[in-house]
Amino acid sequence: MGRLTTHVLDTAAGKPAKGLKIDLWKIGVTAEHISSNVTNHDGRIDGPILEGETFLPGTYELRFHAGDYLRETVKDLPDPLFLDVVPIRFGIAEKDGHYHVPLLLSAFGYSTYRGS
């Protein structure tokens, strides 16, 4: 069975990003909200975000609420923040694949990749 997982690392602090909200959307003619989750002490979601019968090929978007997290953890940030909600849109083609979409985050930049 396929599954979708993620984690968030705060690269400026050198630690997992605890307490960061992440929304999952399925993108079609309209966007459909699938779920909301919050990262644990390890910067991960407790279990897959999507799996089993709900894990279907298509286009999805993870929306990482980085601004809320950064306001809580970093001092002296500009207003407005450079980064607020970080959307990562990606495709799922393999119905039995493991799609791991991590976010490496700082107040002024981010990166992602398909992990394992």
N, CA, C and O atoms as a MOPAC input file, in Angstrom:
PM7 MOZYME 1SCF
protein

 N      0.83600 1    -1.19400 1     0.00000 1
 C      0.00000 1     0.00000 1     0.00000 1
 C      0.87700 1     1.25300 1     0.00000 1
 O      1.91600 1     1.30200 1     0.65800 1
 N      0.44400 1     2.24700 1    -0.73900 1
 C      1.18300 1     3.48800 1    -0.79600 1
 C      0.93400 1     4.35300 1     0.42500 1
 O     -0.03100 1     4.16400 1     1.16600 1
 N      1.83700 1     5.31300 1     0.61100 1
 C      1.66100 1     6.23700 1     1.72500 1
 C      2.41800 1     7.53500 1     1.47900 1
 O      3.37800 1     7.58300 1     0.71000 1
 N      1.96100 1     8.58100 1     2.15100 1
 C      2.57700 1     9.89900 1     2.09300 1
 C      3.01800 1    10.28500 1     3.49400 1
 O      2.22500 1    10.24700 1     4.43500 1
 N      4.29100 1    10.65900 1     3.63000 1
 C      4.82300 1    11.12100 1     4.90200 1
 C      5.59500 1    12.41700 1     4.69400 1
 O      5.91600 1    12.78900 1     3.56500 1
 N      5.88700 1    13.09600 1     5.79500 1
 C      6.67600 1    14.32300 1     5.73800 1
 C      7.39300 1    14.51600 1     7.05800 1
 O      7.08200 1    13.85600 1     8.05000 1
 N      8.33800 1    15.41200 1     7.06300 1
 C      8.90400 1    15.93600 1     8.30100 1
 C      9.46900 1    17.31500 1     8.00200 1
 O      9.71500 1    17.66500 1     6.84700 1
 N      9.67200 1    18.09600 1     9.06500 1
 C     10.16700 1    19.45800 1     8.90500 1
 C     11.37500 1    19.64900 1     9.81000 1
 O     11.32200 1    19.37400 1    11.00900 1
 N     12.45800 1    20.12200 1     9.21900 1
 C     13.66300 1    20.44000 1     9.98000 1
 C     13.90600 1    21.94100 1     9.92600 1
 O     13.86800 1    22.55000 1     8.85700 1
 N     14.15600 1    22.52800 1    11.08600 1
 C     14.49800 1    23.94300 1    11.20000 1
 C     16.00800 1    24.03400 1    11.00900 1
 O     16.77200 1    23.78600 1    11.94200 1
 N     16.43400 1    24.38700 1     9.80600 1
 C     17.86900 1    24.36900 1     9.49500 1
 C     18.62700 1    25.49300 1    10.20200 1
 O     19.82500 1    25.35700 1    10.45000 1
 N     17.96500 1    26.58900 1    10.52700 1
 C     18.63700 1    27.67800 1    11.23100 1
 C     18.92700 1    27.29100 1    12.68000 1
 O     19.97300 1    27.64000 1    13.22500 1
 N     18.00000 1    26.57200 1    13.29400 1
 C     18.16800 1    26.15300 1    14.68300 1
 C     18.87000 1    24.80500 1    14.79800 1
 O     19.34900 1    24.44400 1    15.87300 1
 N     18.93500 1    24.05900 1    13.69400 1
 C     19.57000 1    22.75500 1    13.71900 1
 C     18.78600 1    21.71600 1    14.49500 1
 O     19.36000 1    20.87500 1    15.18600 1
 N     17.44000 1    21.78300 1    14.37100 1
 C     16.60100 1    20.82500 1    15.11200 1
 C     15.28300 1    20.61200 1    14.38100 1
 O     14.94600 1    21.36900 1    13.47000 1
 N     14.53600 1    19.58400 1    14.77500 1
 C     13.20900 1    19.37300 1    14.18300 1
 C     12.28200 1    20.53900 1    14.50800 1
 O     12.40300 1    21.16600 1    15.56000 1
 N     11.36200 1    20.82200 1    13.60000 1
 C     10.38100 1    21.90300 1    13.79000 1
 C      9.14500 1    21.32700 1    14.48200 1
 O      8.27500 1    20.74800 1    13.83000 1
 N      9.07300 1    21.48600 1    15.78000 1
 C      7.95900 1    20.98000 1    16.58000 1
 C      6.80000 1    21.97100 1    16.56500 1
 O      7.00500 1    23.17600 1    16.71400 1
 N      5.57700 1    21.46100 1    16.38500 1
 C      4.38800 1    22.30100 1    16.47200 1
 C      4.03200 1    23.05000 1    15.20500 1
 O      3.30400 1    24.04000 1    15.27000 1
 N      4.51900 1    22.61100 1    14.05200 1
 C      4.23800 1    23.28400 1    12.78700 1
 C      3.01600 1    22.62900 1    12.12700 1
 O      2.99800 1    21.41700 1    11.91000 1
 N      2.01600 1    23.42400 1    11.81600 1
 C      0.78600 1    22.92000 1    11.19200 1
 C      1.02500 1    22.66100 1     9.70700 1
 O      1.68500 1    23.44100 1     9.02000 1
 N      0.47000 1    21.54000 1     9.22600 1
 C      0.57800 1    21.16600 1     7.82300 1
 C     -0.79800 1    20.73800 1     7.32800 1
 O     -1.43200 1    19.86500 1     7.92100 1
 N     -1.25700 1    21.35100 1     6.24900 1
 C     -2.51300 1    20.97300 1     5.61300 1
 C     -2.21500 1    20.21400 1     4.33100 1
 O     -1.27900 1    20.54900 1     3.60600 1
 N     -3.01900 1    19.18300 1     4.05200 1
 C     -2.92400 1    18.44300 1     2.79400 1
 C     -4.15300 1    18.75100 1     1.96400 1
 O     -5.28000 1    18.68500 1     2.45300 1
 N     -3.92400 1    19.09100 1     0.69500 1
 C     -4.98600 1    19.38400 1    -0.26500 1
 C     -4.82800 1    18.49500 1    -1.48000 1
 O     -3.70400 1    18.22600 1    -1.90500 1
 N     -5.91500 1    18.03900 1    -2.04000 1
 C     -5.91300 1    17.35000 1    -3.33800 1
 C     -6.29500 1    18.39200 1    -4.37500 1
 O     -7.30500 1    19.08100 1    -4.23000 1
 N     -5.49600 1    18.50700 1    -5.40900 1
 C     -5.67400 1    19.54900 1    -6.41000 1
 C     -6.33300 1    18.94900 1    -7.64700 1
 O     -5.80600 1    18.01000 1    -8.24400 1
 N     -7.46900 1    19.48600 1    -8.02200 1
 C     -8.18200 1    19.08800 1    -9.23100 1
 C     -8.75000 1    20.34900 1    -9.85400 1
 O     -8.08200 1    21.38300 1    -9.87800 1
 N     -9.95700 1    20.27800 1   -10.35000 1
 C    -10.62700 1    21.47900 1   -10.86000 1
 C    -10.73900 1    22.49500 1    -9.72500 1
 O    -10.58900 1    23.69900 1    -9.93000 1
 N    -11.00500 1    21.98400 1    -8.53200 1
 C    -10.96800 1    22.80200 1    -7.31900 1
 C    -10.03500 1    22.10100 1    -6.33700 1
 O     -9.69300 1    20.93400 1    -6.52500 1
 N     -9.63400 1    22.80000 1    -5.30900 1
 C     -8.78500 1    22.20900 1    -4.27100 1
 C     -9.67300 1    21.65500 1    -3.17000 1
 O    -10.59200 1    22.32500 1    -2.70000 1
 N     -9.38700 1    20.41500 1    -2.76200 1
 C    -10.15500 1    19.75400 1    -1.70800 1
 C     -9.25200 1    19.53100 1    -0.49400 1
 O     -8.22400 1    18.86000 1    -0.58500 1
 N     -9.65400 1    20.10300 1     0.64300 1
 C     -8.87700 1    19.91500 1     1.87100 1
 C     -9.04300 1    18.48000 1     2.35900 1
 O    -10.16400 1    18.00700 1     2.53900 1
 N     -7.92800 1    17.79300 1     2.57200 1
 C     -7.93900 1    16.39600 1     2.99600 1
 C     -7.72400 1    16.27300 1     4.50300 1
 O     -8.47200 1    15.57100 1     5.18300 1
 N     -6.70300 1    16.95700 1     5.02500 1
 C     -6.41100 1    16.83000 1     6.45800 1
 C     -5.53500 1    17.97700 1     6.94600 1
 O     -4.90000 1    18.68400 1     6.16400 1
 N     -5.52500 1    18.13300 1     8.26600 1
 C     -4.61500 1    19.05600 1     8.95500 1
 C     -3.88100 1    18.26800 1    10.02000 1
 O     -4.47400 1    17.44200 1    10.71300 1
 N     -2.59700 1    18.52400 1    10.14800 1
 C     -1.76900 1    17.83300 1    11.13000 1
 C     -0.78300 1    18.82100 1    11.73700 1
 O     -0.56500 1    19.90300 1    11.19300 1
 N     -0.18800 1    18.44600 1    12.86600 1
 C      0.83100 1    19.25900 1    13.52700 1
 C      2.02900 1    18.35900 1    13.81100 1
 O      1.87200 1    17.22300 1    14.26000 1
 N      3.22300 1    18.87500 1    13.54800 1
 C      4.42600 1    18.08500 1    13.76200 1
 C      4.67800 1    17.82700 1    15.24700 1
 O      4.36900 1    18.65700 1    16.10200 1
 N      5.24200 1    16.66200 1    15.52700 1
 C      5.56000 1    16.28500 1    16.90200 1
 C      6.96600 1    16.77400 1    17.27700 1
 O      7.56200 1    17.56500 1    16.54500 1
 N      7.49300 1    16.30800 1    18.40600 1
 C      8.80600 1    16.73600 1    18.89700 1
 C      9.94300 1    16.39200 1    17.93600 1
 O     11.02400 1    16.97600 1    18.01100 1
 N      9.69400 1    15.44200 1    17.03500 1
 C     10.70200 1    15.02300 1    16.06400 1
 C     10.49600 1    15.70000 1    14.70300 1
 O     11.16800 1    15.35500 1    13.73100 1
 N      9.56800 1    16.66200 1    14.63400 1
 C      9.29100 1    17.35500 1    13.37600 1
 C      8.50600 1    16.52100 1    12.38600 1
 O      8.45600 1    16.84500 1    11.19900 1
 N      7.88400 1    15.43600 1    12.87000 1
 C      7.14700 1    14.50700 1    12.01000 1
 C      5.67300 1    14.48600 1    12.39000 1
 O      5.28000 1    14.95100 1    13.45900 1
 N      4.88100 1    13.94200 1    11.49900 1
 C      3.47200 1    13.67000 1    11.77100 1
 C      3.41300 1    12.24700 1    12.32000 1
 O      4.11700 1    11.36400 1    11.82900 1
 N      2.59100 1    12.02400 1    13.31900 1
 C      2.45300 1    10.68400 1    13.89600 1
 C      1.70500 1     9.78400 1    12.92200 1
 O      0.47600 1     9.70900 1    12.95900 1
 N      2.43500 1     9.10700 1    12.05800 1
 C      1.84400 1     8.22400 1    11.06300 1
 C      1.76000 1     8.89500 1     9.71100 1
 O      2.00600 1    10.09500 1     9.58900 1
 N      1.41000 1     8.11400 1     8.68200 1
 C      1.27800 1     8.66900 1     7.33300 1
 C      0.16200 1     9.71800 1     7.25300 1
 O     -0.84300 1     9.62400 1     7.95700 1
 N      0.35300 1    10.69600 1     6.40100 1
 C     -0.66600 1    11.72100 1     6.16300 1
 C     -1.75600 1    11.15300 1     5.26400 1
 O     -2.92500 1    11.52400 1     5.37300 1
 N     -1.36500 1    10.26500 1     4.39100 1
 C     -2.29000 1     9.65700 1     3.43400 1
 C     -1.83600 1     8.22000 1     3.21400 1
 O     -0.65100 1     7.96300 1     3.00500 1
 N     -2.78600 1     7.27900 1     3.26300 1
 C     -2.43800 1     5.87100 1     3.05500 1
 C     -3.69300 1     5.06500 1     2.75500 1
 O     -4.81500 1     5.56000 1     2.86200 1
 N     -3.47700 1     3.82800 1     2.38300 1
 C     -4.59200 1     2.91100 1     2.17000 1
 C     -5.46700 1     3.31800 1     0.99700 1
 O     -4.96900 1     3.75900 1    -0.03900 1
 N     -6.77300 1     3.16600 1     1.16800 1
 C     -7.72600 1     3.44500 1     0.08700 1
 C     -7.76800 1     4.91200 1    -0.30200 1
 O     -8.17700 1     5.23700 1    -1.41700 1
 N     -7.35500 1     5.80600 1     0.58800 1
 C     -7.36300 1     7.23700 1     0.26500 1
 C     -6.11900 1     7.67100 1    -0.50400 1
 O     -6.06500 1     8.78400 1    -1.02600 1
 N     -5.11300 1     6.78700 1    -0.57500 1
 C     -3.88100 1     7.10300 1    -1.28600 1
 C     -4.08200 1     6.81500 1    -2.76700 1
 O     -3.99600 1     5.66800 1    -3.20700 1
 N     -4.34700 1     7.86000 1    -3.52200 1
 C     -4.67500 1     7.73000 1    -4.93900 1
 C     -3.74000 1     8.58300 1    -5.78400 1
 O     -3.29400 1     9.63600 1    -5.32900 1
 N     -3.43400 1     8.15200 1    -7.00800 1
 C     -2.65800 1     9.00400 1    -7.90300 1
 C     -3.36300 1    10.34300 1    -8.12100 1
 O     -4.59100 1    10.42600 1    -8.11200 1
 N     -2.57400 1    11.36600 1    -8.31300 1
 C     -3.12100 1    12.69500 1    -8.55500 1
 C     -2.14400 1    13.76500 1    -8.12100 1
 O     -0.99700 1    13.48200 1    -7.77300 1
 N     -2.61800 1    14.99700 1    -8.14900 1
 C     -1.82100 1    16.14700 1    -7.74300 1
 C     -2.26800 1    16.57200 1    -6.35600 1
 O     -3.46100 1    16.69400 1    -6.07900 1
 N     -1.28800 1    16.79700 1    -5.49000 1
 C     -1.54200 1    17.16300 1    -4.09600 1
 C     -0.71600 1    18.38600 1    -3.73700 1
 O      0.22200 1    18.75600 1    -4.44400 1
 N     -1.08500 1    19.00400 1    -2.62500 1
 C     -0.30900 1    20.12800 1    -2.12100 1
 C     -0.24800 1    20.05200 1    -0.60800 1
 O     -1.27500 1    19.95100 1     0.06400 1
 N      0.95600 1    20.10100 1    -0.08100 1
 C      1.16500 1    20.26000 1     1.35400 1
 C      1.37100 1    21.74800 1     1.61300 1
 O      2.19400 1    22.38800 1     0.95900 1
 N      0.63200 1    22.28900 1     2.55600 1
 C      0.78700 1    23.70200 1     2.92900 1
 C      1.34500 1    23.74800 1     4.34300 1
 O      0.66100 1    23.44300 1     5.32100 1
 N      2.59900 1    24.13800 1     4.41500 1
 C      3.31400 1    24.22100 1     5.68300 1
 C      3.12700 1    25.63100 1     6.25200 1
 O      3.50300 1    26.61100 1     5.60900 1
 N      2.56200 1    25.73600 1     7.42900 1
 C      2.29800 1    27.03600 1     8.06100 1
 C      3.55700 1    27.50500 1     8.79600 1
 O      3.61200 1    27.55200 1    10.02500 1
 N      4.55500 1    27.84500 1     7.99600 1
 C      5.87500 1    28.21200 1     8.50600 1
 C      5.84000 1    29.51100 1     9.30200 1
 O      6.54200 1    29.63900 1    10.30500 1
 N      5.03800 1    30.46900 1     8.87300 1
 C      4.99500 1    31.76500 1     9.54900 1
 C      4.60600 1    31.64800 1    11.01100 1
 O      5.23900 1    32.25900 1    11.87300 1
 N      3.57600 1    30.87400 1    11.29800 1
 C      3.14700 1    30.68900 1    12.68900 1
 C      4.27900 1    30.07300 1    13.51300 1
 O      4.55300 1    30.50900 1    14.63100 1
 N      4.92900 1    29.06000 1    12.95000 1
 C      6.05200 1    28.40900 1    13.64600 1
 C      7.19400 1    29.40800 1    13.85800 1
 O      7.72900 1    29.49800 1    14.96300 1
 N      7.57300 1    30.15100 1    12.83000 1
 C      8.69900 1    31.08100 1    12.93000 1
 C      8.42700 1    32.19600 1    13.93700 1
 O      9.32600 1    32.59300 1    14.67900 1
 N      7.19900 1    32.70100 1    13.96900 1
 C      6.85400 1    33.74600 1    14.94800 1
 C      7.04500 1    33.25000 1    16.38500 1
 O      7.39900 1    34.02300 1    17.27500 1
 N      6.81000 1    31.96800 1    16.59500 1
 C      6.95200 1    31.38300 1    17.93200 1
 C      8.39700 1    31.06300 1    18.30500 1
 O      8.72000 1    30.98800 1    19.49100 1
 N      9.26300 1    30.87500 1    17.32800 1
 C     10.59500 1    30.35500 1    17.62200 1
 C     11.76300 1    31.27900 1    17.28000 1
 O     12.88000 1    31.04900 1    17.74200 1
 N     11.52700 1    32.30800 1    16.48800 1
 C     12.61900 1    33.19000 1    16.05100 1
 C     12.32600 1    34.61600 1    16.50100 1
 O     11.20300 1    35.10400 1    16.36700 1
 N     13.34400 1    35.27300 1    17.03300 1
 C     13.18700 1    36.66000 1    17.48200 1
 C     13.56600 1    37.61900 1    16.36000 1
 O     14.31900 1    37.26900 1    15.45000 1
 N     13.03400 1    38.82700 1    16.44100 1
 C     13.40300 1    39.92400 1    15.53700 1
 C     13.18200 1    39.62100 1    14.06200 1
 O     14.04700 1    39.89000 1    13.22800 1
 N     12.02100 1    39.06100 1    13.74900 1
 C     11.67300 1    38.81800 1    12.34800 1
 C     11.01700 1    40.05900 1    11.75300 1
 O     10.36100 1    40.81400 1    12.47100 1
 N     11.18600 1    40.28100 1    10.45100 1
 C     10.53200 1    41.42400 1     9.81100 1
 C      9.01800 1    41.21600 1     9.75200 1
 O      8.52200 1    40.09200 1     9.83500 1
 N      8.30800 1    42.31900 1     9.60800 1
 C      6.85700 1    42.26100 1     9.45200 1
 C      6.50000 1    43.00500 1     8.17300 1
 O      6.72100 1    44.21400 1     8.10000 1
 N      5.96200 1    42.33900 1     7.17300 1
 C      5.53600 1    40.94800 1     7.15300 1
 C      6.72900 1    40.00400 1     7.01300 1
 O      7.81600 1    40.39600 1     6.58700 1
 N      6.49100 1    38.76100 1     7.38200 1
 C      7.52300 1    37.74300 1     7.25800 1
 C      7.85600 1    37.48000 1     5.79100 1
 O      7.00400 1    37.63100 1     4.91600 1
 N      9.08400 1    37.09100 1     5.53300 1
 C      9.45900 1    36.69800 1     4.17800 1
 C      8.70800 1    35.43700 1     3.76800 1
 O      8.19500 1    35.35600 1     2.65200 1
 N      8.64000 1    34.44600 1     4.66600 1
 C      7.90700 1    33.20300 1     4.41400 1
 C      6.73500 1    33.09900 1     5.37600 1
 O      6.87400 1    33.35700 1     6.57200 1
 N      5.59400 1    32.72300 1     4.85000 1
 C      4.43500 1    32.48700 1     5.69900 1
 C      3.95400 1    31.06000 1     5.45900 1
 O      4.42900 1    30.13500 1     6.11700 1
 N      3.03800 1    30.87000 1     4.54700 1
 C      2.60400 1    29.52200 1     4.19800 1
 C      3.44700 1    29.04900 1     3.01600 1
 O      3.51600 1    29.71700 1     1.98500 1
 N      4.08400 1    27.89400 1     3.17600 1
 C      4.92900 1    27.34100 1     2.12800 1
 C      4.15800 1    26.20000 1     1.45100 1
 O      3.96800 1    25.14000 1     2.04800 1
 N      3.71200 1    26.41800 1     0.19500 1
 C      2.99800 1    25.35500 1    -0.51500 1
 C      3.96700 1    24.50700 1    -1.34000 1
 O      4.81400 1    25.03600 1    -2.05900 1
 N      3.83300 1    23.20400 1    -1.22700 1
 C      4.62200 1    22.30200 1    -2.06300 1
 C      3.63700 1    21.41900 1    -2.82000 1
 O      2.97400 1    20.56100 1    -2.23700 1
 N      3.55400 1    21.64400 1    -4.12700 1
 C      2.64400 1    20.88100 1    -4.98700 1
 C      3.44100 1    19.77100 1    -5.66900 1
 O      4.52500 1    20.00600 1    -6.20300 1
 N      2.89100 1    18.57000 1    -5.64200 1
 C      3.60200 1    17.41100 1    -6.16600 1
 C      2.59800 1    16.40000 1    -6.69600 1
 O      1.40900 1    16.45300 1    -6.38000 1
 N      3.09700 1    15.48600 1    -7.50000 1
 C      2.24600 1    14.46500 1    -8.07700 1
 C      2.53700 1    13.09600 1    -7.50000 1
 O      3.68700 1    12.74700 1    -7.23100 1
 N      1.48400 1    12.33000 1    -7.31500 1
 C      1.60500 1    10.92800 1    -6.92800 1
 C      1.20900 1    10.09600 1    -8.14500 1
 O      0.06900 1    10.15800 1    -8.60500 1
 N      2.15500 1     9.32300 1    -8.66000 1
 C      1.90700 1     8.50600 1    -9.84700 1
 C      1.83000 1     7.02100 1    -9.51400 1
 O      1.14700 1     6.26300 1   -10.20300 1
 N      2.52300 1     6.60600 1    -8.46500 1
 C      2.60200 1     5.19000 1    -8.09800 1
 C      1.66600 1     4.90800 1    -6.92700 1
 O      1.91200 1     5.37300 1    -5.81400 1
 N      0.60300 1     4.15900 1    -7.16500 1
 C     -0.37600 1     3.93000 1    -6.09900 1
 C      0.16400 1     3.08700 1    -4.95400 1
 O     -0.42800 1     3.05500 1    -3.87600 1
 N      1.28600 1     2.40400 1    -5.17800 1
 C      1.89900 1     1.61300 1    -4.11500 1
 C      3.22000 1     2.21900 1    -3.64000 1
 O      3.97700 1     1.56400 1    -2.92300 1
 N      3.49900 1     3.45200 1    -4.02900 1
 C      4.77800 1     4.07900 1    -3.68300 1
 C      4.76200 1     4.72300 1    -2.31300 1
 O      3.70600 1     4.98500 1    -1.73700 1
 N      5.96700 1     4.97400 1    -1.80300 1
 C      6.12400 1     5.76900 1    -0.58700 1
 C      6.61600 1     7.14300 1    -1.01700 1
 O      7.72300 1     7.28000 1    -1.53900 1
 N      5.80700 1     8.13800 1    -0.80000 1
 C      6.15100 1     9.51700 1    -1.11800 1
 C      6.45300 1    10.23000 1     0.18600 1
 O      5.57000 1    10.42700 1     1.02100 1
 N      7.70500 1    10.61300 1     0.35100 1
 C      8.13400 1    11.33800 1     1.54500 1
 C      8.54300 1    12.72900 1     1.08100 1
 O      9.47500 1    12.87300 1     0.29100 1
 N      7.84800 1    13.75000 1     1.57000 1
 C      8.06100 1    15.13200 1     1.12700 1
 C      8.49000 1    15.96900 1     2.32900 1
 O      7.64200 1    16.55500 1     3.00200 1
 N      9.79400 1    16.03500 1     2.61000 1
 C     10.27200 1    16.81100 1     3.75000 1
 C     10.43400 1    18.29000 1     3.40600 1
 O     10.52400 1    18.67100 1     2.23900 1
 N     10.46700 1    19.10700 1     4.45100 1
 C     10.72000 1    20.53500 1     4.30200 1
 C     11.90200 1    20.89900 1     5.18400 1
 O     11.89700 1    20.63400 1     6.38600 1
 N     12.90800 1    21.50400 1     4.58300 1
 C     14.04100 1    22.06900 1     5.31300 1
 C     13.80400 1    23.56800 1     5.34200 1
 O     13.75100 1    24.20900 1     4.29200 1
 N     13.66200 1    24.13500 1     6.53500 1
 C     13.12300 1    25.48700 1     6.69700 1
 C     14.04100 1    26.39600 1     7.48900 1
 O     14.66500 1    25.97600 1     8.46400 1
 N     14.11600 1    27.65000 1     7.05800 1
 C     14.66100 1    28.74100 1     7.87100 1
 C     13.74700 1    29.94400 1     7.62000 1
 O     12.81600 1    29.85500 1     6.82000 1
 N     14.00100 1    31.04600 1     8.28400 1
 C     13.13100 1    32.21700 1     8.14100 1
 C     13.20700 1    32.83900 1     6.75000 1
 O     12.30300 1    33.57600 1     6.35500 1
 N     14.27500 1    32.55100 1     6.00000 1
 C     14.45500 1    33.20700 1     4.71300 1
 C     14.64700 1    32.25500 1     3.54300 1
 O     15.04100 1    32.67800 1     2.45600 1
 N     14.37600 1    30.98300 1     3.75400 1
 C     14.48900 1    30.03900 1     2.65600 1
 C     14.03600 1    28.65900 1     3.06300 1
 O     13.88300 1    28.35200 1     4.24500 1
 N     13.82100 1    27.82300 1     2.04400 1
 C     13.42800 1    26.44200 1     2.28800 1
 C     13.82400 1    25.58900 1     1.09000 1
 O     14.08600 1    26.09900 1     0.00100 1
 N     13.86200 1    24.28600 1     1.31600 1
 C     14.07300 1    23.34300 1     0.21800 1
 C     13.31900 1    22.06200 1     0.52900 1
 O     12.94400 1    21.79800 1     1.67100 1
 N     13.10800 1    21.27700 1    -0.51100 1
 C     12.40900 1    20.01900 1    -0.38800 1
 C     12.94900 1    19.04400 1    -1.40700 1
 O     13.71600 1    19.42500 1    -2.29100 1
 N     12.56100 1    17.80800 1    -1.29200 1
 C     12.97600 1    16.76500 1    -2.21700 1
 C     12.06300 1    15.56700 1    -1.98300 1
 O     11.30600 1    15.54000 1    -1.01200 1
 N     12.13200 1    14.58300 1    -2.86400 1
 C     11.40400 1    13.34000 1    -2.60500 1
 C     12.34800 1    12.43700 1    -1.83000 1
 O     13.33900 1    11.94000 1    -2.36400 1
 N     12.02500 1    12.24100 1    -0.58200 1
 C     12.84000 1    11.41300 1     0.28800 1
 C     12.40500 1     9.96700 1     0.26300 1
 O     11.60700 1     9.55000 1    -0.57600 1
 N     12.94300 1     9.21800 1     1.19400 1
 C     12.61300 1     7.79600 1     1.27700 1
 C     12.07700 1     7.44400 1     2.65300 1
 O     11.74600 1     6.28700 1     2.90900 1

